[in-house]
PDB file of C-alpha atoms in Angstrom:
ATOM      1  CA  UNK A   1     -35.827  -8.345  36.387  1.00 69.00           C
ATOM      2  CA  UNK A   2     -32.951  -7.237  33.868  1.00 69.00           C
ATOM      3  CA  UNK A   3     -31.933  -9.680  31.071  1.00 71.00           C
ATOM      4  CA  UNK A   4     -28.325  -9.880  30.297  1.00 68.00           C
ATOM      5  CA  UNK A   5     -27.285  -9.240  26.267  1.00 60.00           C
ATOM      6  CA  UNK A   6     -23.591 -10.007  26.069  1.00 60.00           C
ATOM      7  CA  UNK A   7     -20.440 -10.963  28.170  1.00 66.00           C
ATOM      8  CA  UNK A   8     -19.788  -8.917  31.177  1.00 71.00           C
ATOM      9  CA  UNK A   9     -23.216  -7.318  30.750  1.00 72.00           C
ATOM     10  CA  UNK A  10     -24.252  -8.616  34.421  1.00 83.00           C
ATOM     11  CA  UNK A  11     -21.781  -6.423  35.699  1.00 81.00           C
ATOM     12  CA  UNK A  12     -22.964  -3.148  33.995  1.00 86.00           C
ATOM     13  CA  UNK A  13     -26.626  -4.271  35.039  1.00 88.00           C
ATOM     14  CA  UNK A  14     -25.306  -4.437  38.720  1.00 89.00           C
ATOM     15  CA  UNK A  15     -23.625  -1.532  38.906  1.00 87.00           C
ATOM     16  CA  UNK A  16     -26.932   0.571  37.190  1.00 88.00           C
ATOM     17  CA  UNK A  17     -28.968  -0.913  39.752  1.00 88.00           C
ATOM     18  CA  UNK A  18     -27.133   0.263  42.414  1.00 90.00           C
ATOM     19  CA  UNK A  19     -26.887   3.526  41.093  1.00 87.00           C
ATOM     20  CA  UNK A  20     -30.451   3.762  41.166  1.00 89.00           C
ATOM     21  CA  UNK A  21     -30.948   2.886  44.687  1.00 88.00           C
ATOM     22  CA  UNK A  22     -31.100  -0.998  44.742  1.00 91.00           C
ATOM     23  CA  UNK A  23     -29.714  -2.476  47.830  1.00 93.00           C
ATOM     24  CA  UNK A  24     -29.537  -5.813  46.783  1.00 94.00           C
ATOM     25  CA  UNK A  25     -28.767  -7.664  43.508  1.00 95.00           C
ATOM     26  CA  UNK A  26     -29.739 -11.143  42.654  1.00 95.00           C
ATOM     27  CA  UNK A  27     -27.886 -13.070  39.691  1.00 95.00           C
ATOM     28  CA  UNK A  28     -30.478 -15.244  37.940  1.00 94.00           C
ATOM     29  CA  UNK A  29     -27.659 -17.782  36.425  1.00 92.00           C
ATOM     30  CA  UNK A  30     -24.639 -19.960  37.345  1.00 91.00           C
ATOM     31  CA  UNK A  31     -21.638 -18.974  38.978  1.00 94.00           C
ATOM     32  CA  UNK A  32     -20.369 -17.010  35.777  1.00 91.00           C
ATOM     33  CA  UNK A  33     -23.249 -14.637  36.209  1.00 93.00           C
ATOM     34  CA  UNK A  34     -22.321 -14.283  39.830  1.00 95.00           C
ATOM     35  CA  UNK A  35     -18.780 -13.825  38.997  1.00 96.00           C
ATOM     36  CA  UNK A  36     -19.745 -11.049  36.667  1.00 94.00           C
ATOM     37  CA  UNK A  37     -21.943  -9.030  38.718  1.00 94.00           C
ATOM     38  CA  UNK A  38     -19.428  -9.148  41.730  1.00 95.00           C
ATOM     39  CA  UNK A  39     -16.577  -7.306  39.839  1.00 94.00           C
ATOM     40  CA  UNK A  40     -18.535  -4.148  40.293  1.00 90.00           C
ATOM     41  CA  UNK A  41     -19.805  -4.936  43.938  1.00 94.00           C
ATOM     42  CA  UNK A  42     -16.448  -5.762  45.661  1.00 93.00           C
ATOM     43  CA  UNK A  43     -14.630  -3.192  47.751  1.00 82.00           C
ATOM     44  CA  UNK A  44     -11.210  -3.552  47.966  1.00 63.00           C
ATOM     45  CA  UNK A  45      -8.757  -2.469  50.791  1.00 51.00           C
ATOM     46  CA  UNK A  46     -11.874  -0.301  52.691  1.00 43.00           C
ATOM     47  CA  UNK A  47     -12.504   1.428  49.332  1.00 45.00           C
ATOM     48  CA  UNK A  48     -15.926   1.084  47.766  1.00 44.00           C
ATOM     49  CA  UNK A  49     -16.441  -0.847  44.300  1.00 46.00           C
ATOM     50  CA  UNK A  50     -17.057   0.951  41.303  1.00 45.00           C
ATOM     51  CA  UNK A  51     -20.655   0.329  41.335  1.00 44.00           C
ATOM     52  CA  UNK A  52     -20.969   1.727  45.145  1.00 44.00           C
ATOM     53  CA  UNK A  53     -18.707   4.655  44.446  1.00 45.00           C
ATOM     54  CA  UNK A  54     -21.031   6.001  41.964  1.00 45.00           C
ATOM     55  CA  UNK A  55     -24.070   5.608  44.081  1.00 46.00           C
ATOM     56  CA  UNK A  56     -26.209   7.929  46.578  1.00 42.00           C
ATOM     57  CA  UNK A  57     -25.555   7.819  50.404  1.00 37.00           C
ATOM     58  CA  UNK A  58     -29.194   7.365  50.811  1.00 33.00           C
ATOM     59  CA  UNK A  59     -28.967   3.795  49.252  1.00 39.00           C
ATOM     60  CA  UNK A  60     -26.304   2.399  51.512  1.00 42.00           C
ATOM     61  CA  UNK A  61     -24.588   1.347  48.388  1.00 43.00           C
ATOM     62  CA  UNK A  62     -21.418  -0.035  50.446  1.00 48.00           C
ATOM     63  CA  UNK A  63     -23.367  -2.759  51.770  1.00 69.00           C
ATOM     64  CA  UNK A  64     -25.157  -3.442  48.864  1.00 90.00           C
ATOM     65  CA  UNK A  65     -25.842  -7.427  48.817  1.00 96.00           C
ATOM     66  CA  UNK A  66     -25.304 -10.271  46.346  1.00 97.00           C
ATOM     67  CA  UNK A  67     -27.073 -13.586  46.014  1.00 96.00           C
ATOM     68  CA  UNK A  68     -27.779 -15.920  43.230  1.00 96.00           C
ATOM     69  CA  UNK A  69     -31.191 -17.504  41.838  1.00 97.00           C
ATOM     70  CA  UNK A  70     -29.613 -20.872  40.911  1.00 95.00           C
ATOM     71  CA  UNK A  71     -30.316 -20.955  36.778  1.00 92.00           C
ATOM     72  CA  UNK A  72     -27.162 -21.985  35.587  1.00 85.00           C
ATOM     73  CA  UNK A  73     -25.511 -25.324  34.321  1.00 80.00           C
ATOM     74  CA  UNK A  74     -22.918 -25.417  37.531  1.00 80.00           C
ATOM     75  CA  UNK A  75     -24.313 -23.676  40.655  1.00 92.00           C
ATOM     76  CA  UNK A  76     -21.563 -24.027  43.246  1.00 93.00           C
ATOM     77  CA  UNK A  77     -22.553 -20.810  45.073  1.00 95.00           C
ATOM     78  CA  UNK A  78     -26.119 -21.685  45.443  1.00 95.00           C
ATOM     79  CA  UNK A  79     -24.914 -25.170  46.837  1.00 93.00           C
ATOM     80  CA  UNK A  80     -22.462 -23.731  49.190  1.00 94.00           C
ATOM     81  CA  UNK A  81     -25.101 -21.389  50.452  1.00 95.00           C
ATOM     82  CA  UNK A  82     -27.779 -24.272  50.772  1.00 93.00           C
ATOM     83  CA  UNK A  83     -30.254 -22.932  48.221  1.00 95.00           C
ATOM     84  CA  UNK A  84     -32.852 -25.264  46.539  1.00 94.00           C
ATOM     85  CA  UNK A  85     -32.395 -25.633  42.678  1.00 93.00           C
ATOM     86  CA  UNK A  86     -35.836 -24.415  42.437  1.00 95.00           C
ATOM     87  CA  UNK A  87     -35.767 -20.620  41.296  1.00 95.00           C
ATOM     88  CA  UNK A  88     -38.901 -20.088  43.402  1.00 96.00           C
ATOM     89  CA  UNK A  89     -37.671 -22.033  46.184  1.00 96.00           C
ATOM     90  CA  UNK A  90     -34.473 -20.246  46.257  1.00 96.00           C
ATOM     91  CA  UNK A  91     -36.093 -16.657  46.051  1.00 95.00           C
ATOM     92  CA  UNK A  92     -38.489 -17.412  48.954  1.00 95.00           C
ATOM     93  CA  UNK A  93     -35.439 -18.439  51.044  1.00 95.00           C
ATOM     94  CA  UNK A  94     -33.518 -15.214  50.360  1.00 96.00           C
ATOM     95  CA  UNK A  95     -36.508 -13.262  51.609  1.00 94.00           C
ATOM     96  CA  UNK A  96     -35.473 -13.903  54.828  1.00 94.00           C
ATOM     97  CA  UNK A  97     -31.375 -14.100  54.677  1.00 95.00           C
ATOM     98  CA  UNK A  98     -29.278 -12.146  56.340  1.00 94.00           C
ATOM     99  CA  UNK A  99     -26.257  -9.698  55.007  1.00 94.00           C
ATOM    100  CA  UNK A 100     -22.685 -11.047  55.798  1.00 93.00           C
ATOM    101  CA  UNK A 101     -19.525  -9.297  54.862  1.00 94.00           C
ATOM    102  CA  UNK A 102     -17.073 -12.008  53.632  1.00 95.00           C
ATOM    103  CA  UNK A 103     -13.650 -11.924  52.079  1.00 96.00           C
ATOM    104  CA  UNK A 104     -13.312 -12.717  48.364  1.00 97.00           C
ATOM    105  CA  UNK A 105     -10.317 -14.310  46.196  1.00 98.00           C
ATOM    106  CA  UNK A 106      -8.535 -12.067  43.669  1.00 98.00           C
ATOM    107  CA  UNK A 107      -6.313 -13.409  40.750  1.00 98.00           C
ATOM    108  CA  UNK A 108      -3.996 -11.617  39.048  1.00 98.00           C
ATOM    109  CA  UNK A 109      -3.266 -12.939  35.412  1.00 98.00           C
ATOM    110  CA  UNK A 110      -1.908 -12.113  31.869  1.00 97.00           C
ATOM    111  CA  UNK A 111      -3.920 -11.586  28.740  1.00 93.00           C
ATOM    112  CA  UNK A 112      -2.646 -12.824  25.287  1.00 86.00           C
ATOM    113  CA  UNK A 113      -0.608  -9.644  24.517  1.00 90.00           C
ATOM    114  CA  UNK A 114       0.898  -9.998  28.101  1.00 92.00           C
ATOM    115  CA  UNK A 115      -0.829  -7.256  29.806  1.00 96.00           C
ATOM    116  CA  UNK A 116      -1.785  -7.949  33.630  1.00 97.00           C
ATOM    117  CA  UNK A 117      -5.555  -8.065  34.714  1.00 97.00           C
ATOM    118  CA  UNK A 118      -7.295  -8.971  38.013  1.00 97.00           C
ATOM    119  CA  UNK A 119     -10.729 -10.369  38.723  1.00 97.00           C
ATOM    120  CA  UNK A 120     -12.161 -11.052  41.724  1.00 98.00           C
ATOM    121  CA  UNK A 121     -13.680 -15.046  43.026  1.00 98.00           C
ATOM    122  CA  UNK A 122     -16.167 -16.269  45.210  1.00 97.00           C
ATOM    123  CA  UNK A 123     -15.909 -19.952  44.306  1.00 96.00           C
ATOM    124  CA  UNK A 124     -12.628 -21.066  43.195  1.00 97.00           C
ATOM    125  CA  UNK A 125      -9.682 -20.340  40.575  1.00 97.00           C
ATOM    126  CA  UNK A 126      -7.601 -22.797  38.813  1.00 96.00           C
ATOM    127  CA  UNK A 127      -4.610 -23.438  36.673  1.00 97.00           C
ATOM    128  CA  UNK A 128      -3.664 -26.364  34.661  1.00 93.00           C
ATOM    129  CA  UNK A 129      -6.094 -29.017  33.606  1.00 87.00           C
ATOM    130  CA  UNK A 130      -9.006 -26.723  35.312  1.00 86.00           C
ATOM    131  CA  UNK A 131      -8.095 -23.619  33.249  1.00 89.00           C
ATOM    132  CA  UNK A 132      -7.853 -26.055  29.925  1.00 88.00           C
ATOM    133  CA  UNK A 133     -11.112 -27.332  30.765  1.00 83.00           C
ATOM    134  CA  UNK A 134     -12.938 -23.883  30.938  1.00 82.00           C
ATOM    135  CA  UNK A 135     -10.960 -22.308  27.927  1.00 83.00           C
ATOM    136  CA  UNK A 136     -12.410 -25.531  25.862  1.00 77.00           C
ATOM    137  CA  UNK A 137     -15.986 -25.446  27.142  1.00 71.00           C
ATOM    138  CA  UNK A 138     -18.223 -24.643  24.574  1.00 62.00           C
ATOM    139  CA  UNK A 139     -21.191 -22.249  25.535  1.00 60.00           C
ATOM    140  CA  UNK A 140     -23.514 -23.859  23.250  1.00 59.00           C
ATOM    141  CA  UNK A 141     -22.763 -27.175  24.580  1.00 59.00           C
ATOM    142  CA  UNK A 142     -23.501 -26.185  27.762  1.00 58.00           C
ATOM    143  CA  UNK A 143     -26.958 -24.760  27.014  1.00 60.00           C
ATOM    144  CA  UNK A 144     -27.875 -27.847  24.950  1.00 65.00           C
ATOM    145  CA  UNK A 145     -26.417 -30.551  27.398  1.00 56.00           C
ATOM    146  CA  UNK A 146     -26.217 -28.484  30.753  1.00 62.00           C
ATOM    147  CA  UNK A 147     -24.246 -30.626  33.267  1.00 61.00           C
ATOM    148  CA  UNK A 148     -23.616 -33.645  30.862  1.00 67.00           C
ATOM    149  CA  UNK A 149     -21.404 -30.996  28.828  1.00 66.00           C
ATOM    150  CA  UNK A 150     -18.786 -30.638  31.973  1.00 65.00           C
ATOM    151  CA  UNK A 151     -18.690 -34.835  32.043  1.00 69.00           C
ATOM    152  CA  UNK A 152     -18.318 -34.867  28.356  1.00 70.00           C
ATOM    153  CA  UNK A 153     -15.445 -32.497  28.350  1.00 68.00           C
ATOM    154  CA  UNK A 154     -13.744 -34.167  31.697  1.00 70.00           C
ATOM    155  CA  UNK A 155     -13.646 -37.728  29.859  1.00 71.00           C
ATOM    156  CA  UNK A 156     -11.751 -36.118  26.887  1.00 75.00           C
ATOM    157  CA  UNK A 157      -9.333 -34.369  28.928  1.00 75.00           C
ATOM    158  CA  UNK A 158      -8.768 -37.160  30.843  1.00 72.00           C
ATOM    159  CA  UNK A 159      -7.774 -39.062  27.522  1.00 74.00           C
ATOM    160  CA  UNK A 160      -5.802 -36.307  25.702  1.00 79.00           C
ATOM    161  CA  UNK A 161      -4.460 -34.047  28.614  1.00 83.00           C
ATOM    162  CA  UNK A 162      -0.529 -34.236  29.187  1.00 89.00           C
ATOM    163  CA  UNK A 163      -0.547 -32.598  32.539  1.00 93.00           C
ATOM    164  CA  UNK A 164       2.419 -29.829  31.927  1.00 95.00           C
ATOM    165  CA  UNK A 165       4.273 -28.892  35.091  1.00 97.00           C
ATOM    166  CA  UNK A 166       4.344 -24.978  36.199  1.00 98.00           C
ATOM    167  CA  UNK A 167       6.242 -23.435  38.922  1.00 98.00           C
ATOM    168  CA  UNK A 168       4.015 -22.589  42.311  1.00 98.00           C
ATOM    169  CA  UNK A 169       5.081 -20.492  45.144  1.00 98.00           C
ATOM    170  CA  UNK A 170       2.961 -20.815  48.319  1.00 98.00           C
ATOM    171  CA  UNK A 171       2.898 -18.595  51.200  1.00 97.00           C
ATOM    172  CA  UNK A 172       1.586 -20.628  54.130  1.00 93.00           C
ATOM    173  CA  UNK A 173      -1.222 -19.028  56.316  1.00 94.00           C
ATOM    174  CA  UNK A 174       0.255 -18.232  59.869  1.00 88.00           C
ATOM    175  CA  UNK A 175       3.847 -18.995  59.675  1.00 89.00           C
ATOM    176  CA  UNK A 176       4.593 -16.940  56.474  1.00 88.00           C
ATOM    177  CA  UNK A 177       7.068 -19.523  54.958  1.00 91.00           C
ATOM    178  CA  UNK A 178       6.967 -19.536  51.327  1.00 96.00           C
ATOM    179  CA  UNK A 179       8.027 -22.655  49.652  1.00 95.00           C
ATOM    180  CA  UNK A 180       7.912 -23.704  45.992  1.00 97.00           C
ATOM    181  CA  UNK A 181       6.790 -26.617  44.071  1.00 96.00           C
ATOM    182  CA  UNK A 182       6.504 -27.716  40.153  1.00 97.00           C
ATOM    183  CA  UNK A 183       2.946 -28.802  39.908  1.00 97.00           C
ATOM    184  CA  UNK A 184       0.612 -29.698  37.198  1.00 96.00           C
ATOM    185  CA  UNK A 185      -2.802 -28.583  38.835  1.00 95.00           C
ATOM    186  CA  UNK A 186      -3.711 -25.677  41.082  1.00 97.00           C
ATOM    187  CA  UNK A 187      -7.094 -24.904  42.746  1.00 96.00           C
ATOM    188  CA  UNK A 188      -7.724 -22.051  45.078  1.00 97.00           C
ATOM    189  CA  UNK A 189     -10.836 -22.555  46.648  1.00 96.00           C
ATOM    190  CA  UNK A 190     -13.274 -20.676  48.609  1.00 95.00           C
ATOM    191  CA  UNK A 191     -16.138 -22.716  49.214  1.00 94.00           C
ATOM    192  CA  UNK A 192     -16.808 -26.107  51.003  1.00 91.00           C
ATOM    193  CA  UNK A 193     -19.697 -27.545  48.645  1.00 90.00           C
ATOM    194  CA  UNK A 194     -19.095 -27.562  44.843  1.00 90.00           C
ATOM    195  CA  UNK A 195     -22.317 -29.763  44.691  1.00 84.00           C
ATOM    196  CA  UNK A 196     -22.498 -32.495  42.207  1.00 77.00           C
ATOM    197  CA  UNK A 197     -20.137 -35.162  41.891  1.00 79.00           C
ATOM    198  CA  UNK A 198     -17.423 -33.272  43.258  1.00 83.00           C
ATOM    199  CA  UNK A 199     -19.338 -31.486  46.161  1.00 81.00           C
ATOM    200  CA  UNK A 200     -16.964 -32.711  48.940  1.00 82.00           C
ATOM    201  CA  UNK A 201     -13.563 -32.045  46.857  1.00 90.00           C
ATOM    202  CA  UNK A 202     -11.879 -29.473  49.508  1.00 90.00           C
ATOM    203  CA  UNK A 203     -12.863 -30.047  52.847  1.00 86.00           C
ATOM    204  CA  UNK A 204     -12.353 -27.460  55.222  1.00 87.00           C
ATOM    205  CA  UNK A 205     -12.743 -24.639  52.574  1.00 90.00           C
ATOM    206  CA  UNK A 206     -15.430 -21.812  53.739  1.00 91.00           C
ATOM    207  CA  UNK A 207     -16.512 -18.799  52.077  1.00 92.00           C
ATOM    208  CA  UNK A 208     -15.929 -16.737  55.441  1.00 92.00           C
ATOM    209  CA  UNK A 209     -12.336 -17.924  55.895  1.00 93.00           C
ATOM    210  CA  UNK A 210      -9.538 -15.215  55.484  1.00 94.00           C
ATOM    211  CA  UNK A 211      -7.530 -17.731  53.514  1.00 95.00           C
ATOM    212  CA  UNK A 212      -7.319 -19.887  50.569  1.00 96.00           C
ATOM    213  CA  UNK A 213      -7.521 -23.770  50.751  1.00 95.00           C
ATOM    214  CA  UNK A 214      -5.073 -24.797  47.776  1.00 97.00           C
ATOM    215  CA  UNK A 215      -5.172 -28.171  46.260  1.00 96.00           C
ATOM    216  CA  UNK A 216      -2.180 -28.828  44.376  1.00 97.00           C
ATOM    217  CA  UNK A 217      -1.099 -31.700  42.028  1.00 96.00           C
ATOM    218  CA  UNK A 218       2.682 -32.481  42.314  1.00 96.00           C
ATOM    219  CA  UNK A 219       2.260 -35.157  39.336  1.00 94.00           C
ATOM    220  CA  UNK A 220       1.747 -35.831  35.692  1.00 94.00           C
ATOM    221  CA  UNK A 221       0.122 -39.339  36.056  1.00 93.00           C
ATOM    222  CA  UNK A 222      -3.205 -39.798  34.524  1.00 90.00           C
ATOM    223  CA  UNK A 223      -3.821 -42.543  36.477  1.00 91.00           C
ATOM    224  CA  UNK A 224      -3.171 -40.738  39.779  1.00 92.00           C
ATOM    225  CA  UNK A 225      -5.548 -38.112  38.706  1.00 89.00           C
ATOM    226  CA  UNK A 226      -8.211 -40.490  37.822  1.00 87.00           C
ATOM    227  CA  UNK A 227      -7.832 -42.562  41.010  1.00 92.00           C
ATOM    228  CA  UNK A 228      -8.085 -39.382  43.291  1.00 92.00           C
ATOM    229  CA  UNK A 229     -11.274 -38.199  41.165  1.00 88.00           C
ATOM    230  CA  UNK A 230     -12.662 -41.523  41.603  1.00 89.00           C
ATOM    231  CA  UNK A 231     -12.195 -41.374  45.251  1.00 92.00           C
ATOM    232  CA  UNK A 232     -13.490 -37.680  45.499  1.00 91.00           C
ATOM    233  CA  UNK A 233     -16.876 -39.260  43.963  1.00 88.00           C
ATOM    234  CA  UNK A 234     -17.018 -41.995  46.125  1.00 89.00           C
ATOM    235  CA  UNK A 235     -16.236 -39.523  49.233  1.00 89.00           C
ATOM    236  CA  UNK A 236     -12.931 -41.534  50.420  1.00 90.00           C
ATOM    237  CA  UNK A 237     -10.259 -39.111  49.136  1.00 92.00           C
ATOM    238  CA  UNK A 238      -7.400 -38.220  51.043  1.00 91.00           C
ATOM    239  CA  UNK A 239      -4.052 -36.315  50.582  1.00 91.00           C
ATOM    240  CA  UNK A 240      -0.420 -37.026  50.160  1.00 89.00           C
ATOM    241  CA  UNK A 241       2.987 -35.691  49.187  1.00 89.00           C
ATOM    242  CA  UNK A 242       1.778 -36.059  45.444  1.00 93.00           C
ATOM    243  CA  UNK A 243      -1.709 -34.477  45.967  1.00 95.00           C
ATOM    244  CA  UNK A 244      -1.590 -31.882  48.696  1.00 96.00           C
ATOM    245  CA  UNK A 245      -4.080 -29.864  50.370  1.00 95.00           C
ATOM    246  CA  UNK A 246      -2.915 -26.660  52.158  1.00 94.00           C
ATOM    247  CA  UNK A 247      -3.837 -23.592  53.714  1.00 95.00           C
ATOM    248  CA  UNK A 248      -2.388 -20.195  51.843  1.00 96.00           C
ATOM    249  CA  UNK A 249      -2.330 -16.240  52.043  1.00 96.00           C
ATOM    250  CA  UNK A 250      -0.962 -16.054  48.707  1.00 97.00           C
ATOM    251  CA  UNK A 251      -0.062 -18.279  45.803  1.00 98.00           C
ATOM    252  CA  UNK A 252       2.274 -17.101  42.839  1.00 98.00           C
ATOM    253  CA  UNK A 253       2.491 -19.511  39.665  1.00 98.00           C
ATOM    254  CA  UNK A 254       4.735 -18.930  36.657  1.00 97.00           C
ATOM    255  CA  UNK A 255       5.784 -21.211  33.501  1.00 96.00           C
ATOM    256  CA  UNK A 256       9.103 -23.327  33.593  1.00 97.00           C
ATOM    257  CA  UNK A 257      12.010 -22.122  31.829  1.00 95.00           C
ATOM    258  CA  UNK A 258      11.683 -25.118  29.093  1.00 92.00           C
ATOM    259  CA  UNK A 259       7.688 -24.880  29.108  1.00 90.00           C
ATOM    260  CA  UNK A 260       6.494 -25.960  25.983  1.00 89.00           C
ATOM    261  CA  UNK A 261       2.906 -25.934  26.455  1.00 90.00           C
ATOM    262  CA  UNK A 262       0.413 -22.756  27.362  1.00 91.00           C
ATOM    263  CA  UNK A 263      -1.091 -22.851  30.604  1.00 95.00           C
ATOM    264  CA  UNK A 264      -4.529 -21.449  31.215  1.00 95.00           C
ATOM    265  CA  UNK A 265      -6.404 -19.747  34.327  1.00 97.00           C
ATOM    266  CA  UNK A 266     -10.027 -19.901  35.171  1.00 96.00           C
ATOM    267  CA  UNK A 267     -12.093 -18.081  37.994  1.00 97.00           C
ATOM    268  CA  UNK A 268     -15.769 -19.024  39.174  1.00 96.00           C
ATOM    269  CA  UNK A 269     -15.787 -21.131  35.764  1.00 90.00           C
ATOM    270  CA  UNK A 270     -14.991 -18.505  33.416  1.00 92.00           C
ATOM    271  CA  UNK A 271     -11.707 -18.996  31.451  1.00 93.00           C
ATOM    272  CA  UNK A 272      -9.440 -15.699  31.961  1.00 96.00           C
ATOM    273  CA  UNK A 273      -6.000 -15.831  30.230  1.00 96.00           C
ATOM    274  CA  UNK A 274      -2.512 -17.307  31.322  1.00 96.00           C
ATOM    275  CA  UNK A 275       0.538 -17.117  33.460  1.00 97.00           C
ATOM    276  CA  UNK A 276       2.150 -15.690  35.396  1.00 97.00           C
ATOM    277  CA  UNK A 277      -0.476 -15.890  38.333  1.00 98.00           C
ATOM    278  CA  UNK A 278      -1.277 -14.686  41.582  1.00 98.00           C
ATOM    279  CA  UNK A 279      -3.734 -15.569  43.803  1.00 98.00           C
ATOM    280  CA  UNK A 280      -4.677 -13.585  47.314  1.00 97.00           C
ATOM    281  CA  UNK A 281      -7.581 -13.077  49.230  1.00 97.00           C
ATOM    282  CA  UNK A 282      -9.381  -9.562  49.713  1.00 97.00           C
ATOM    283  CA  UNK A 283     -10.770  -9.258  53.530  1.00 95.00           C
ATOM    284  CA  UNK A 284     -14.338  -8.101  54.048  1.00 92.00           C
ATOM    285  CA  UNK A 285     -15.019  -7.407  50.511  1.00 95.00           C
ATOM    286  CA  UNK A 286     -18.558  -8.454  49.591  1.00 96.00           C
ATOM    287  CA  UNK A 287     -21.565  -8.297  51.159  1.00 95.00           C
ATOM    288  CA  UNK A 288     -23.457 -11.690  50.522  1.00 96.00           C
ATOM    289  CA  UNK A 289     -27.067 -12.570  51.353  1.00 95.00           C
ATOM    290  CA  UNK A 290     -26.961 -15.665  53.201  1.00 94.00           C
ATOM    291  CA  UNK A 291     -29.936 -17.759  54.137  1.00 93.00           C
ATOM    292  CA  UNK A 292     -30.166 -17.900  57.765  1.00 85.00           C
ATOM    293  CA  UNK A 293     -30.339 -21.847  58.058  1.00 75.00           C
ATOM    294  CA  UNK A 294     -26.680 -21.687  56.841  1.00 71.00           C
ATOM    295  CA  UNK A 295     -25.339 -18.670  58.230  1.00 63.00           C
ATOM    296  CA  UNK A 296     -21.236 -19.497  58.626  1.00 51.00           C
ATOM    297  CA  UNK A 297     -21.570 -19.538  62.127  1.00 43.00           C
ATOM    298  CA  UNK A 298     -17.883 -20.191  63.869  1.00 35.00           C
ATOM    299  CA  UNK A 299     -16.137 -19.450  60.577  1.00 41.00           C
ATOM    300  CA  UNK A 300     -13.491 -16.882  60.397  1.00 34.00           C
ATOM    301  CA  UNK A 301     -14.175 -13.103  59.420  1.00 37.00           C
ATOM    302  CA  UNK A 302     -17.711 -13.164  59.517  1.00 42.00           C
ATOM    303  CA  UNK A 303     -19.397  -9.646  59.842  1.00 44.00           C
ATOM    304  CA  UNK A 304     -23.253  -9.062  59.497  1.00 46.00           C
ATOM    305  CA  UNK A 305     -24.080  -5.729  57.824  1.00 49.00           C
ATOM    306  CA  UNK A 306     -27.537  -4.032  58.716  1.00 42.00           C
ATOM    307  CA  UNK A 307     -29.288  -2.106  56.125  1.00 38.00           C
TER     308      UNK A 307
END
């Protein structure tokens, strides 16, 4: 087992392990640790990821698999894979897991200097209240209070956030039709189960899908947000013209001309940067170690990988 020492060190460790011949990387942590590790393991447009490109052919690095031992504050990927929260039980289940090639999300965003960067994501990425939430979340508070830190920050934002609008252009799956909306919150989702109180937030999303399930809030009403989230917790939520769920191949977001507040983007619970932003899906990009009892049978874009 190798311990992370600083932000981004999980990706470096994953790269080094694969270069030395390891065919599987288990990220011991939460979604942020998985997010860091996967950045060096994704194959984009048929090319090997940076870790795989430096490996020997004997190690079969193009199929190096990633999975998670849930030890973080939020464990959405582990929940989606059906892994128990006990690290020992999760490790035992992964011993008989199957290697599956899956698509991943990709988000392009800007840093504080206006320079464009990109990151891959496996759980979800968001703009608006979601991005602000993770930009404010204190790492020491997470370590001290765990999941309670999420609830505390959620309550604080519910009281203080103004839900400013931004422009989003959606390319709908299948038709290719592009339509634009002014929205206050966007969440591009890759999993069906977030775990916790919001586990059923976006029905129909699946890690094997070749598209994005996109949740768009076209309202600034704090009351509507609170009503919707209460319905999610009670598993009685539905969608409407104000809070819409759609299937998209790409989404592009930018600030409105008269915008006065800065908007933030996050991916897999990690704060990244600001607008403008573009979301897309990279097909067959990552080898994921998936427990057999929750293999995504029937989901699109499933490919088994043999070692």
